[in-house]
mmCIF file of C-alpha atoms and ligand atoms in Angstrom:
data_model
loop_
_atom_site.group_PDB
_atom_site.id
_atom_site.type_symbol
_atom_site.label_atom_id
_atom_site.label_comp_id
_atom_site.label_asym_id
_atom_site.label_seq_id
_atom_site.Cartn_x
_atom_site.Cartn_y
_atom_site.Cartn_z
ATOM 1 C CA MET A 1 18.011 -3.456 0.894
ATOM 2 C CA ALA A 2 15.231 -1.712 0.357
ATOM 3 C CA LYS A 3 12.070 -2.900 3.040
ATOM 4 C CA ILE A 4 8.942 -3.611 0.902
ATOM 5 C CA PHE A 5 5.269 -3.721 2.277
ATOM 6 C CA CYS A 6 2.352 -4.099 0.230
ATOM 7 C CA ILE A 7 -0.742 -1.838 1.980
ATOM 8 C CA ALA A 8 -3.578 -4.627 1.458
ATOM 9 C CA ASN A 9 -6.883 -5.597 2.483
ATOM 10 C CA GLN A 10 -9.698 -7.402 0.507
ATOM 11 C CA LYS A 11 -12.055 -4.646 1.030
ATOM 12 C CA GLY A 12 -12.509 -1.592 -1.719
ATOM 13 C CA GLY A 13 -12.885 1.605 -0.462
ATOM 14 C CA VAL A 14 -11.234 1.158 2.757
ATOM 15 C CA GLY A 15 -8.171 3.808 2.006
ATOM 16 C CA LYS A 16 -5.469 1.666 0.420
ATOM 17 C CA THR A 17 -4.360 4.164 -2.300
ATOM 18 C CA THR A 18 -4.274 7.152 0.188
ATOM 19 C CA THR A 19 -2.154 5.026 2.293
ATOM 20 C CA ALA A 20 -0.007 4.101 -0.026
ATOM 21 C CA VAL A 21 0.468 7.828 -1.943
ATOM 22 C CA ASN A 22 0.666 9.524 1.061
ATOM 23 C CA LEU A 23 2.964 7.331 3.436
ATOM 24 C CA ALA A 24 5.390 7.194 0.308
ATOM 25 C CA ALA A 25 5.081 11.154 0.300
ATOM 26 C CA GLY A 26 5.683 11.293 3.922
ATOM 27 C CA LEU A 27 8.655 8.891 4.005
ATOM 28 C CA ALA A 28 10.164 11.103 0.786
ATOM 29 C CA LYS A 29 9.346 14.021 3.438
ATOM 30 C CA VAL A 30 11.754 12.514 6.103
ATOM 31 C CA GLY A 31 14.615 12.038 3.516
ATOM 32 C CA GLN A 32 13.636 8.263 2.475
ATOM 33 C CA ARG A 33 14.196 7.151 -1.200
ATOM 34 C CA VAL A 34 11.004 5.412 -1.756
ATOM 35 C CA LEU A 35 9.211 3.293 -5.053
ATOM 36 C CA MET A 36 5.660 3.110 -5.021
ATOM 37 C CA VAL A 37 4.368 0.140 -7.395
ATOM 38 C CA ASP A 38 0.964 0.348 -8.246
ATOM 39 C CA LEU A 39 -0.884 -3.273 -8.382
ATOM 40 C CA ASP A 40 -3.944 -2.089 -9.106
ATOM 41 C CA PRO A 41 -5.287 -1.857 -12.761
ATOM 42 C CA GLN A 42 -7.689 1.045 -11.857
ATOM 43 C CA GLY A 43 -4.241 2.925 -11.544
ATOM 44 C CA ASN A 44 -4.995 5.292 -8.761
ATOM 45 C CA ALA A 45 -2.349 5.592 -6.667
ATOM 46 C CA THR A 46 -0.783 6.105 -10.429
ATOM 47 C CA MET A 47 -2.714 9.217 -11.272
ATOM 48 C CA GLY A 48 -2.691 9.780 -7.472
ATOM 49 C CA SER A 49 0.618 10.395 -8.067
ATOM 50 C CA GLY A 50 0.841 13.006 -10.854
ATOM 51 C CA ILE A 51 1.367 10.129 -13.263
ATOM 52 C CA ASP A 52 -0.844 9.651 -16.263
ATOM 53 C CA LYS A 53 -1.769 6.095 -16.518
ATOM 54 C CA ARG A 54 -2.922 6.297 -19.900
ATOM 55 C CA LYS A 55 0.429 8.254 -21.734
ATOM 56 C CA LEU A 56 2.557 5.255 -19.624
ATOM 57 C CA ASP A 57 4.483 3.502 -22.120
ATOM 58 C CA MET A 58 5.459 0.593 -20.097
ATOM 59 C CA THR A 59 3.691 -0.068 -16.379
ATOM 60 C CA VAL A 60 3.859 -2.978 -13.472
ATOM 61 C CA TYR A 61 2.078 -5.084 -16.389
ATOM 62 C CA ASP A 62 5.374 -5.222 -18.472
ATOM 63 C CA VAL A 63 7.507 -6.070 -15.892
ATOM 64 C CA LEU A 64 5.029 -8.820 -14.868
ATOM 65 C CA LEU A 65 5.070 -10.241 -18.177
ATOM 66 C CA GLU A 66 9.206 -9.477 -18.532
ATOM 67 C CA SER A 67 8.984 -7.668 -21.552
ATOM 68 C CA SER A 68 10.199 -4.790 -19.344
ATOM 69 C CA SER A 69 12.530 -4.324 -16.525
ATOM 70 C CA VAL A 70 11.741 -2.407 -13.043
ATOM 71 C CA ALA A 71 14.355 0.230 -14.155
ATOM 72 C CA GLU A 72 13.396 0.502 -17.455
ATOM 73 C CA ALA A 73 9.046 1.163 -16.920
ATOM 74 C CA ARG A 74 9.804 3.313 -13.134
ATOM 75 C CA VAL A 75 8.773 6.951 -13.551
ATOM 76 C CA HIS A 76 9.374 9.595 -11.299
ATOM 77 C CA SER A 77 7.743 12.028 -9.714
ATOM 78 C CA GLU A 78 8.896 15.766 -9.073
ATOM 79 C CA LYS A 79 6.485 16.925 -6.895
ATOM 80 C CA CYS A 80 5.680 13.404 -5.134
ATOM 81 C CA GLY A 81 9.896 13.453 -4.500
ATOM 82 C CA TYR A 82 9.511 9.577 -5.240
ATOM 83 C CA ASP A 83 9.447 6.967 -8.419
ATOM 84 C CA ILE A 84 6.542 5.293 -9.163
ATOM 85 C CA LEU A 85 5.939 1.957 -11.021
ATOM 86 C CA GLY A 86 2.269 2.342 -12.905
ATOM 87 C CA ALA A 87 -0.469 0.904 -13.458
ATOM 88 C CA ASN A 88 -3.413 0.783 -16.027
ATOM 89 C CA ARG A 89 -6.371 -1.262 -17.444
ATOM 90 C CA GLU A 90 -4.087 -3.726 -18.989
ATOM 91 C CA LEU A 91 -3.065 -5.088 -15.418
ATOM 92 C CA ALA A 92 -6.317 -6.514 -15.676
ATOM 93 C CA GLY A 93 -5.269 -8.965 -18.313
ATOM 94 C CA ALA A 94 -2.499 -10.464 -16.482
ATOM 95 C CA GLU A 95 -4.141 -12.130 -13.932
ATOM 96 C CA VAL A 96 -5.078 -14.108 -16.966
ATOM 97 C CA GLU A 97 -1.976 -14.173 -18.609
ATOM 98 C CA LEU A 98 -0.073 -15.141 -15.386
ATOM 99 C CA VAL A 99 -2.239 -18.365 -15.047
ATOM 100 C CA GLU A 100 -0.029 -20.539 -18.101
ATOM 101 C CA VAL A 101 3.441 -19.351 -16.959
ATOM 102 C CA GLU A 102 6.111 -20.775 -14.685
ATOM 103 C CA ARG A 103 7.093 -18.602 -10.669
ATOM 104 C CA ARG A 104 4.191 -16.797 -11.832
ATOM 105 C CA GLU A 105 3.376 -15.190 -8.386
ATOM 106 C CA LYS A 106 7.046 -14.859 -8.240
ATOM 107 C CA ARG A 107 7.658 -12.434 -10.748
ATOM 108 C CA LEU A 108 7.514 -8.971 -8.759
ATOM 109 C CA LYS A 109 9.747 -10.129 -6.526
ATOM 110 C CA LEU A 110 12.252 -10.893 -9.298
ATOM 111 C CA ALA A 111 11.768 -8.115 -10.657
ATOM 112 C CA LEU A 112 12.157 -5.744 -7.932
ATOM 113 C CA ALA A 113 15.212 -7.503 -6.787
ATOM 114 C CA SER A 114 17.520 -5.905 -9.708
ATOM 115 C CA ILE A 115 16.575 -2.296 -7.958
ATOM 116 C CA ASP A 116 15.840 -2.851 -4.598
ATOM 117 C CA ALA A 117 19.656 -1.158 -3.550
ATOM 118 C CA ASP A 118 18.031 2.415 -4.741
ATOM 119 C CA TYR A 119 15.661 2.339 -2.180
ATOM 120 C CA ASP A 120 15.010 2.736 1.487
ATOM 121 C CA PHE A 121 11.603 1.665 0.932
ATOM 122 C CA ILE A 122 9.178 -0.004 -1.655
ATOM 123 C CA LEU A 123 5.190 0.251 -1.214
ATOM 124 C CA ILE A 124 2.965 -1.598 -3.067
ATOM 125 C CA ASP A 125 -1.069 -0.669 -3.770
ATOM 126 C CA CYS A 126 -2.774 -3.854 -3.996
ATOM 127 C CA PRO A 127 -6.167 -3.971 -5.682
ATOM 128 C CA PRO A 128 -8.898 -4.815 -3.664
ATOM 129 C CA SER A 129 -9.408 -8.656 -3.626
ATOM 130 C CA LEU A 130 -6.350 -11.646 -2.604
ATOM 131 C CA SER A 131 -5.865 -12.211 -6.352
ATOM 132 C CA MET A 132 -2.625 -12.989 -8.345
ATOM 133 C CA LEU A 133 -2.085 -9.608 -8.352
ATOM 134 C CA THR A 134 -2.136 -9.580 -4.586
ATOM 135 C CA LEU A 135 -0.325 -12.551 -4.356
ATOM 136 C CA ASN A 136 2.273 -11.311 -6.382
ATOM 137 C CA GLY A 137 2.772 -8.378 -3.975
ATOM 138 C CA LEU A 138 2.735 -10.625 -0.803
ATOM 139 C CA CYS A 139 5.230 -12.858 -1.962
ATOM 140 C CA CYS A 140 7.961 -10.304 -2.075
ATOM 141 C CA ALA A 141 6.901 -7.972 0.911
ATOM 142 C CA HIS A 142 8.546 -7.802 4.468
ATOM 143 C CA GLY A 143 5.178 -7.223 5.617
ATOM 144 C CA VAL A 144 1.793 -5.732 5.286
ATOM 145 C CA ILE A 145 0.497 -2.656 6.166
ATOM 146 C CA VAL A 146 -3.877 -3.339 6.824
ATOM 147 C CA PRO A 147 -5.680 0.224 6.421
ATOM 148 C CA MET A 148 -9.210 -0.089 8.173
ATOM 149 C CA GLN A 149 -11.825 2.167 8.888
ATOM 150 C CA CYS A 150 -13.543 1.571 12.682
ATOM 151 C CA GLU A 151 -16.678 -0.124 12.045
ATOM 152 C CA TYR A 152 -18.965 -2.653 13.226
ATOM 153 C CA PHE A 153 -17.708 -5.572 10.736
ATOM 154 C CA ALA A 154 -14.065 -4.681 11.101
ATOM 155 C CA LEU A 155 -12.575 -7.614 12.714
ATOM 156 C CA GLU A 156 -14.391 -9.946 10.845
ATOM 157 C CA GLY A 157 -13.399 -8.661 7.619
ATOM 158 C CA LEU A 158 -9.746 -9.493 8.451
ATOM 159 C CA THR A 159 -9.751 -13.201 9.158
ATOM 160 C CA ASP A 160 -9.651 -13.962 5.160
ATOM 161 C CA LEU A 161 -6.561 -11.328 4.356
ATOM 162 C CA VAL A 162 -5.246 -13.093 8.427
ATOM 163 C CA ASN A 163 -5.871 -16.607 6.972
ATOM 164 C CA THR A 164 -3.591 -15.610 3.341
ATOM 165 C CA ILE A 165 -1.022 -14.291 5.024
ATOM 166 C CA LYS A 166 -0.206 -17.209 7.209
ATOM 167 C CA GLN A 167 -0.794 -19.299 3.587
ATOM 168 C CA VAL A 168 1.396 -17.198 1.881
ATOM 169 C CA HIS A 169 4.100 -17.307 5.051
ATOM 170 C CA ALA A 170 4.147 -20.987 5.341
ATOM 171 C CA ASN A 171 4.537 -21.623 1.504
ATOM 172 C CA LEU A 172 5.945 -18.780 -0.397
ATOM 173 C CA ASN A 173 7.620 -16.202 1.720
ATOM 174 C CA LYS A 174 8.549 -16.684 5.093
ATOM 175 C CA ASP A 175 9.645 -12.839 5.763
ATOM 176 C CA LEU A 176 6.125 -12.281 5.452
ATOM 177 C CA LYS A 177 4.411 -10.772 8.117
ATOM 178 C CA ILE A 178 1.699 -8.259 9.574
ATOM 179 C CA ILE A 179 3.776 -5.333 10.312
ATOM 180 C CA GLY A 180 0.747 -3.293 11.245
ATOM 181 C CA LEU A 181 -2.969 -2.357 11.136
ATOM 182 C CA LEU A 182 -3.417 1.566 10.635
ATOM 183 C CA ARG A 183 -6.452 2.848 11.724
ATOM 184 C CA VAL A 184 -7.652 5.881 9.292
ATOM 185 C CA MET A 185 -10.713 7.645 8.016
ATOM 186 C CA PHE A 186 -10.984 8.222 11.976
ATOM 187 C CA ASP A 187 -13.896 10.327 13.451
ATOM 188 C CA PRO A 188 -13.255 10.738 17.520
ATOM 189 C CA ARG A 189 -16.836 11.897 17.656
ATOM 190 C CA ILE A 190 -18.474 8.607 16.415
ATOM 191 C CA THR A 191 -18.946 6.145 19.826
ATOM 192 C CA LEU A 192 -18.685 3.257 17.858
ATOM 193 C CA GLN A 193 -15.403 4.175 16.464
ATOM 194 C CA GLN A 194 -14.022 4.791 19.931
ATOM 195 C CA GLN A 195 -14.994 1.066 20.765
ATOM 196 C CA VAL A 196 -13.605 -0.575 17.484
ATOM 197 C CA SER A 197 -10.735 1.015 18.321
ATOM 198 C CA GLU A 198 -10.274 0.159 21.589
ATOM 199 C CA GLN A 199 -11.136 -3.652 20.389
ATOM 200 C CA LEU A 200 -8.829 -3.362 17.887
ATOM 201 C CA LYS A 201 -6.182 -2.207 19.520
ATOM 202 C CA GLY A 202 -6.949 -5.219 22.817
ATOM 203 C CA HIS A 203 -7.292 -7.872 20.272
ATOM 204 C CA PHE A 204 -4.000 -6.957 18.312
ATOM 205 C CA GLY A 205 -2.289 -5.628 20.792
ATOM 206 C CA GLU A 206 1.521 -3.529 19.224
ATOM 207 C CA LYS A 207 0.367 -4.188 15.752
ATOM 208 C CA VAL A 208 -1.920 -1.475 15.805
ATOM 209 C CA PHE A 209 0.152 1.539 14.981
ATOM 210 C CA ASN A 210 0.413 4.556 17.271
ATOM 211 C CA THR A 211 -0.617 6.932 15.007
ATOM 212 C CA VAL A 212 -4.364 7.368 13.587
ATOM 213 C CA ILE A 213 -5.388 8.515 10.250
ATOM 214 C CA PRO A 214 -8.348 11.348 10.570
ATOM 215 C CA ARG A 215 -11.005 11.343 8.367
ATOM 216 C CA ASN A 216 -10.256 14.990 6.371
ATOM 217 C CA VAL A 217 -11.504 16.585 3.440
ATOM 218 C CA ARG A 218 -7.993 17.445 1.982
ATOM 219 C CA LEU A 219 -7.475 14.107 1.518
ATOM 220 C CA ALA A 220 -9.861 13.004 -0.228
ATOM 221 C CA GLU A 221 -9.534 16.552 -2.320
ATOM 222 C CA ALA A 222 -5.900 15.846 -3.549
ATOM 223 C CA PRO A 223 -6.385 13.194 -5.869
ATOM 224 C CA SER A 224 -8.281 15.100 -8.186
ATOM 225 C CA TYR A 225 -5.075 17.117 -8.398
ATOM 226 C CA GLY A 226 -2.927 14.415 -8.858
ATOM 227 C CA LEU A 227 -1.298 14.184 -5.599
ATOM 228 C CA PRO A 228 -0.768 12.950 -2.092
ATOM 229 C CA GLY A 229 -2.181 14.956 0.085
ATOM 230 C CA VAL A 230 0.854 15.203 1.978
ATOM 231 C CA VAL A 231 2.064 17.068 -1.020
ATOM 232 C CA PHE A 232 -1.597 19.050 -1.691
ATOM 233 C CA ASP A 233 -1.555 20.416 1.904
ATOM 234 C CA PRO A 234 1.053 20.171 3.989
ATOM 235 C CA SER A 235 -0.694 21.669 6.671
ATOM 236 C CA SER A 236 -3.828 19.739 6.824
ATOM 237 C CA LYS A 237 -4.501 17.271 9.718
ATOM 238 C CA GLY A 238 -4.833 14.485 7.345
ATOM 239 C CA ALA A 239 -1.173 14.977 5.743
ATOM 240 C CA GLN A 240 0.425 15.950 9.541
ATOM 241 C CA ALA A 241 -1.098 12.273 10.115
ATOM 242 C CA PHE A 242 0.283 10.824 7.450
ATOM 243 C CA ILE A 243 4.019 12.625 8.084
ATOM 244 C CA THR A 244 3.821 11.256 11.553
ATOM 245 C CA PHE A 245 2.640 7.837 10.357
ATOM 246 C CA ALA A 246 5.871 7.609 7.920
ATOM 247 C CA GLU A 247 8.599 8.541 10.867
ATOM 248 C CA GLU A 248 6.355 5.663 12.881
ATOM 249 C CA MET A 249 7.259 3.124 9.823
ATOM 250 C CA VAL A 250 11.171 4.690 10.222
ATOM 251 C CA GLN A 251 11.261 3.768 13.758
ATOM 252 C CA ARG A 252 9.322 0.152 13.047
ATOM 253 C CA ILE A 253 11.887 -1.053 10.260
ATOM 254 C CA LYS A 254 15.153 -0.399 12.755
ATOM 255 C CA THR A 255 13.485 -2.989 14.956
ATOM 256 C CA MET A 256 12.602 -5.529 12.125
HETATM 257 P P1 ADP B 1 -8.886 1.837 -1.723
HETATM 258 O O1 ADP B 1 -8.059 1.870 -2.437
HETATM 259 O O2 ADP B 1 -8.810 1.099 -0.042
HETATM 260 O O3 ADP B 1 -9.849 1.163 -2.270
HETATM 261 P P2 ADP B 1 -8.882 4.900 -0.844
HETATM 262 O O4 ADP B 1 -7.564 5.126 -0.836
HETATM 263 O O5 ADP B 1 -9.333 4.759 -2.857
HETATM 264 O O6 ADP B 1 -9.401 3.096 -0.955
HETATM 265 O O7 ADP B 1 -10.181 5.750 -0.574
HETATM 266 C C1 ADP B 1 -11.328 5.546 -0.707
HETATM 267 C C2 ADP B 1 -11.889 6.890 -0.741
HETATM 268 O O8 ADP B 1 -11.953 7.353 0.791
HETATM 269 C C3 ADP B 1 -11.594 8.233 -1.817
HETATM 270 O O9 ADP B 1 -12.433 8.776 -2.338
HETATM 271 C C4 ADP B 1 -10.778 8.410 -0.950
HETATM 272 O O10 ADP B 1 -10.322 9.974 -1.425
HETATM 273 C C5 ADP B 1 -11.368 8.524 0.703
HETATM 274 N N1 ADP B 1 -10.029 8.648 1.554
HETATM 275 C C6 ADP B 1 -9.745 8.027 1.913
HETATM 276 N N2 ADP B 1 -8.959 8.179 3.123
HETATM 277 C C7 ADP B 1 -9.376 9.421 3.534
HETATM 278 C C8 ADP B 1 -9.227 9.986 4.488
HETATM 279 N N3 ADP B 1 -8.340 9.806 5.494
HETATM 280 N N4 ADP B 1 -10.338 11.091 4.820
HETATM 281 C C9 ADP B 1 -11.407 11.611 4.291
HETATM 282 N N5 ADP B 1 -11.505 10.301 2.921
HETATM 283 C C10 ADP B 1 -10.593 9.470 2.608
HETATM 284 MG MG1 MG B 2 -7.194 1.798 -4.398
#
Protein backbone atom coordinates (compact mmCIF):
# COMPACT_ATOMS: atom_id res chain seq x y z
CA MET A 1 0.00 0.00 0.00
CA ALA A 2 1.35 3.38 -1.03
CA LYS A 3 1.90 6.18 1.44
CA ILE A 4 0.20 9.28 0.07
CA PHE A 5 1.55 12.79 0.71
CA CYS A 6 0.25 16.21 -0.30
CA ILE A 7 2.74 18.96 -0.96
CA ALA A 8 0.69 21.93 0.18
CA ASN A 9 0.96 25.59 1.11
CA GLN A 10 -1.70 28.05 0.05
CA LYS A 11 0.96 30.56 -0.94
CA GLY A 12 2.21 30.52 -4.52
CA GLY A 13 5.88 30.43 -5.42
CA VAL A 14 7.03 28.82 -2.17
CA GLY A 15 8.53 25.73 -3.80
CA LYS A 16 5.67 23.18 -3.82
CA THR A 17 6.16 22.03 -7.40
CA THR A 18 9.94 22.00 -7.10
CA THR A 19 9.55 19.83 -4.00
CA ALA A 20 7.02 17.51 -5.68
CA VAL A 21 9.09 16.74 -8.79
CA ASN A 22 12.45 16.56 -7.03
CA LEU A 23 11.19 14.42 -4.17
CA ALA A 24 9.55 12.12 -6.74
CA ALA A 25 12.80 11.87 -8.70
CA GLY A 26 14.85 11.45 -5.51
CA LEU A 27 12.59 8.65 -4.27
CA ALA A 28 12.80 6.94 -7.67
CA LYS A 29 16.60 7.18 -7.50
CA VAL A 30 16.66 5.36 -4.16
CA GLY A 31 14.50 2.57 -5.56
CA GLN A 32 10.97 3.60 -4.60
CA ARG A 33 7.96 3.22 -6.91
CA VAL A 34 6.40 6.67 -7.27
CA LEU A 35 3.29 8.27 -8.76
CA MET A 36 3.20 12.05 -8.88
CA VAL A 37 -0.26 13.60 -9.14
CA ASP A 38 -0.46 17.15 -10.51
CA LEU A 39 -3.46 18.86 -8.90
CA ASP A 40 -2.62 22.35 -10.15
CA PRO A 41 -4.29 23.59 -13.37
CA GLN A 42 -1.02 25.37 -14.18
CA GLY A 43 0.41 21.91 -14.92
CA ASN A 44 3.93 22.91 -13.86
CA ALA A 45 4.68 19.57 -12.22
CA THR A 46 3.55 17.81 -15.41
CA MET A 47 5.78 19.96 -17.65
CA GLY A 48 8.61 19.78 -15.09
CA SER A 49 8.50 16.00 -15.40
CA GLY A 50 8.98 16.18 -19.17
CA ILE A 51 5.33 15.57 -20.08
CA ASP A 52 3.71 18.05 -22.48
CA LYS A 53 0.45 18.99 -20.75
CA ARG A 54 -1.13 20.13 -24.05
CA LYS A 55 -0.67 16.69 -25.59
CA LEU A 56 -2.24 14.61 -22.83
CA ASP A 57 -5.38 12.69 -23.84
CA MET A 58 -6.42 12.12 -20.25
CA THR A 59 -5.52 13.98 -17.08
CA VAL A 60 -6.43 14.13 -13.41
CA TYR A 61 -9.45 16.17 -14.55
CA ASP A 62 -10.96 13.11 -16.26
CA VAL A 63 -10.19 11.05 -13.18
CA LEU A 64 -11.94 13.53 -10.86
CA LEU A 65 -15.01 13.55 -13.12
CA GLU A 66 -14.88 9.75 -13.33
CA SER A 67 -14.59 9.63 -17.09
CA SER A 68 -11.28 7.77 -16.86
CA SER A 69 -9.34 5.66 -14.35
CA VAL A 70 -5.90 6.46 -12.99
CA ALA A 71 -4.57 3.36 -14.79
CA GLU A 72 -5.76 4.83 -18.10
CA ALA A 73 -4.64 8.40 -17.49
CA ARG A 74 -1.19 7.97 -15.93
CA VAL A 75 1.94 8.22 -18.03
CA HIS A 76 5.48 7.10 -17.30
CA SER A 77 8.55 9.28 -17.58
CA GLU A 78 11.53 7.13 -18.49
CA LYS A 79 14.02 9.92 -17.74
CA CYS A 80 12.52 10.85 -14.38
CA GLY A 81 11.80 7.30 -13.25
CA TYR A 82 8.27 7.85 -11.99
CA ASP A 83 4.66 7.89 -13.19
CA ILE A 84 2.66 11.07 -13.61
CA LEU A 85 -1.05 11.75 -13.44
CA GLY A 86 -0.92 15.04 -15.31
CA ALA A 87 -2.90 18.25 -15.32
CA ASN A 88 -3.59 21.15 -17.64
CA ARG A 89 -5.90 24.16 -17.83
CA GLU A 90 -8.96 21.92 -18.11
CA LEU A 91 -8.56 21.16 -14.43
CA ALA A 92 -9.59 24.70 -13.50
CA GLY A 93 -13.12 23.76 -14.62
CA ALA A 94 -13.29 20.84 -12.18
CA GLU A 95 -13.65 23.26 -9.29
CA VAL A 96 -17.08 24.32 -10.59
CA GLU A 97 -18.14 20.98 -12.05
CA LEU A 98 -17.47 19.13 -8.80
CA VAL A 99 -19.88 21.37 -6.87
CA GLU A 100 -22.77 19.45 -8.41
CA VAL A 101 -21.61 15.91 -7.71
CA GLU A 102 -21.79 13.52 -4.76
CA ARG A 103 -18.74 12.68 -2.61
CA ARG A 104 -16.99 15.52 -4.41
CA GLU A 105 -14.10 15.81 -1.95
CA LYS A 106 -13.44 12.04 -2.06
CA ARG A 107 -13.11 11.62 -5.84
CA LEU A 108 -9.32 11.41 -5.89
CA LYS A 109 -9.22 9.10 -2.88
CA LEU A 110 -11.59 6.61 -4.53
CA ALA A 111 -9.65 6.76 -7.80
CA LEU A 112 -6.24 6.21 -6.19
CA ALA A 113 -7.51 3.20 -4.22
CA SER A 114 -7.51 1.14 -7.43
CA ILE A 115 -3.77 1.59 -8.14
CA ASP A 116 -2.33 2.15 -4.71
CA ALA A 117 -0.65 -1.28 -4.63
CA ASP A 118 1.48 -0.27 -7.63
CA TYR A 119 3.46 2.31 -5.63
CA ASP A 120 5.45 2.96 -2.48
CA PHE A 121 4.77 6.71 -2.61
CA ILE A 122 2.07 8.86 -4.17
CA LEU A 123 2.94 12.58 -4.10
CA ILE A 124 0.29 15.20 -4.81
CA ASP A 125 1.34 18.67 -5.98
CA CYS A 126 -1.42 21.00 -4.72
CA PRO A 127 -2.49 24.36 -6.18
CA PRO A 128 -1.81 27.58 -4.22
CA SER A 129 -5.24 27.71 -2.58
CA LEU A 130 -7.37 25.86 -0.08
CA SER A 131 -9.87 24.90 -2.78
CA MET A 132 -11.90 21.80 -3.69
CA LEU A 133 -8.84 20.50 -5.53
CA THR A 134 -6.61 20.84 -2.48
CA LEU A 135 -9.41 19.32 -0.37
CA ASN A 136 -9.42 16.27 -2.67
CA GLY A 137 -5.69 15.95 -2.06
CA LEU A 138 -6.02 16.31 1.71
CA CYS A 139 -8.84 13.75 1.86
CA CYS A 140 -6.71 10.96 0.45
CA ALA A 141 -3.37 11.77 2.08
CA HIS A 142 -1.66 10.20 5.07
CA GLY A 143 0.27 13.38 5.55
CA VAL A 144 1.12 16.84 4.36
CA ILE A 145 4.58 18.10 3.48
CA VAL A 146 4.72 21.89 3.79
CA PRO A 147 7.54 23.60 1.90
CA MET A 148 8.32 27.03 3.28
CA GLN A 149 10.79 29.82 2.95
CA CYS A 150 12.26 31.12 6.17
CA GLU A 151 10.88 34.62 5.86
CA TYR A 152 9.37 37.05 8.30
CA PHE A 153 5.69 36.12 7.80
CA ALA A 154 6.33 32.39 7.41
CA LEU A 155 4.73 31.33 10.68
CA GLU A 156 1.72 33.59 10.27
CA GLY A 157 0.98 32.19 6.82
CA LEU A 158 0.85 28.68 8.26
CA THR A 159 -2.19 29.32 10.47
CA ASP A 160 -4.81 28.92 7.72
CA LEU A 161 -3.21 25.75 6.42
CA VAL A 162 -2.91 24.24 9.91
CA ASN A 163 -6.58 25.06 10.61
CA THR A 164 -7.72 23.51 7.32
CA ILE A 165 -5.72 20.38 8.06
CA LYS A 166 -7.31 20.19 11.53
CA GLN A 167 -10.80 20.48 10.03
CA VAL A 168 -10.14 17.83 7.39
CA HIS A 169 -8.68 15.61 10.11
CA ALA A 170 -11.80 16.04 12.26
CA ASN A 171 -14.42 15.66 9.53
CA LEU A 172 -13.11 13.87 6.48
CA ASN A 173 -9.80 12.07 6.99
CA LYS A 174 -8.69 10.97 10.44
CA ASP A 175 -5.34 9.73 9.04
CA LEU A 176 -4.28 13.23 8.03
CA LYS A 177 -1.44 14.99 9.77
CA ILE A 178 1.41 17.35 9.00
CA ILE A 179 4.40 15.11 8.37
CA GLY A 180 6.76 17.97 8.30
CA LEU A 181 7.84 21.44 7.37
CA LEU A 182 10.53 21.57 4.72
CA ARG A 183 12.79 24.60 4.70
CA VAL A 184 13.39 25.51 1.04
CA MET A 185 15.31 28.16 -0.92
CA PHE A 186 17.43 28.50 2.19
CA ASP A 187 20.35 30.90 2.22
CA PRO A 188 22.43 30.46 5.41
CA ARG A 189 24.20 33.79 4.81
CA ILE A 190 20.98 35.64 5.55
CA THR A 191 20.72 36.13 9.30
CA LEU A 192 16.95 36.52 9.20
CA GLN A 193 16.57 33.12 7.54
CA GLN A 194 18.63 31.52 10.30
CA GLN A 195 16.50 33.24 12.93
CA VAL A 196 13.21 32.14 11.35
CA SER A 197 14.60 28.63 10.94
CA GLU A 198 15.38 28.50 14.68
CA GLN A 199 11.91 29.89 15.44
CA LEU A 200 10.35 27.16 13.33
CA LYS A 201 12.26 24.47 15.20
CA GLY A 202 11.26 26.01 18.51
CA HIS A 203 7.60 26.06 17.51
CA PHE A 204 7.24 22.82 15.57
CA GLY A 205 10.14 20.73 16.95
CA GLU A 206 10.29 17.25 15.38
CA LYS A 207 7.91 18.35 12.65
CA VAL A 208 10.69 20.31 10.97
CA PHE A 209 12.58 18.03 8.57
CA ASN A 210 16.33 17.69 9.20
CA THR A 211 17.07 18.23 5.53
CA VAL A 212 17.29 21.84 4.36
CA ILE A 213 16.94 22.66 0.65
CA PRO A 214 19.34 25.45 -0.32
CA ARG A 215 18.62 28.17 -2.85
CA ASN A 216 20.27 26.71 -5.93
CA VAL A 217 20.13 28.01 -9.47
CA ARG A 218 20.24 24.50 -11.01
CA LEU A 219 16.88 23.70 -9.37
CA ALA A 220 15.40 26.83 -10.97
CA GLU A 221 16.91 26.09 -14.41
CA ALA A 222 15.80 22.45 -14.57
CA PRO A 223 12.08 23.04 -15.40
CA SER A 224 12.94 24.77 -18.68
CA TYR A 225 14.53 21.46 -19.73
CA GLY A 226 11.44 19.53 -18.63
CA LEU A 227 13.37 17.82 -15.86
CA PRO A 228 13.55 17.84 -12.06
CA GLY A 229 16.88 19.23 -10.79
CA VAL A 230 17.67 15.77 -9.40
CA VAL A 231 17.72 14.43 -12.99
CA PHE A 232 19.01 17.56 -14.74
CA ASP A 233 22.13 17.98 -12.60
CA PRO A 234 22.38 15.22 -9.99
CA SER A 235 25.64 16.56 -8.55
CA SER A 236 24.31 20.06 -7.83
CA LYS A 237 23.80 21.10 -4.20
CA GLY A 238 20.03 21.38 -4.72
CA ALA A 239 19.75 17.90 -6.22
CA GLN A 240 21.89 16.39 -3.47
CA ALA A 241 19.65 17.98 -0.84
CA PHE A 242 16.53 16.50 -2.43
CA ILE A 243 18.10 13.04 -2.55
CA THR A 244 18.92 13.38 1.16
CA PHE A 245 15.33 14.49 1.72
CA ALA A 246 14.05 11.42 -0.17
CA GLU A 247 16.11 9.22 2.17
CA GLU A 248 14.71 11.09 5.17
CA MET A 249 11.16 10.42 3.91
CA VAL A 250 11.90 6.72 3.44
CA GLN A 251 13.04 6.60 7.09
CA ARG A 252 10.01 8.61 8.28
CA ILE A 253 7.42 6.28 6.76
CA LYS A 254 8.96 3.33 8.61
CA THR A 255 7.76 4.91 11.85
CA MET A 256 4.31 5.90 10.53
P1 LIG B 1 5.03 26.74 -6.10
O1 LIG B 1 4.75 25.43 -6.74
O2 LIG B 1 4.82 26.73 -4.61
O3 LIG B 1 4.28 27.86 -6.76
P2 LIG B 1 7.64 26.55 -7.37
O4 LIG B 1 8.17 25.22 -6.97
O5 LIG B 1 7.05 26.66 -8.73
O6 LIG B 1 6.59 27.06 -6.28
O7 LIG B 1 8.83 27.58 -7.16
C1 LIG B 1 8.70 28.96 -7.45
C2 LIG B 1 9.95 29.46 -8.17
O8 LIG B 1 11.08 29.32 -7.33
C3 LIG B 1 10.26 28.67 -9.42
O9 LIG B 1 10.74 29.54 -10.40
C4 LIG B 1 11.35 27.70 -8.99
O10 LIG B 1 12.19 27.32 -10.04
C5 LIG B 1 12.08 28.51 -7.94
N1 LIG B 1 12.69 27.67 -6.88
C6 LIG B 1 12.06 26.76 -6.10
N2 LIG B 1 12.89 26.19 -5.23
C7 LIG B 1 14.12 26.73 -5.47
C8 LIG B 1 15.43 26.58 -4.89
N3 LIG B 1 15.64 25.73 -3.87
N4 LIG B 1 16.43 27.32 -5.38
C9 LIG B 1 16.23 28.20 -6.40
N5 LIG B 1 15.04 28.40 -6.97
C10 LIG B 1 13.99 27.69 -6.53
MG1 LIG C 1 3.29 24.90 -8.18
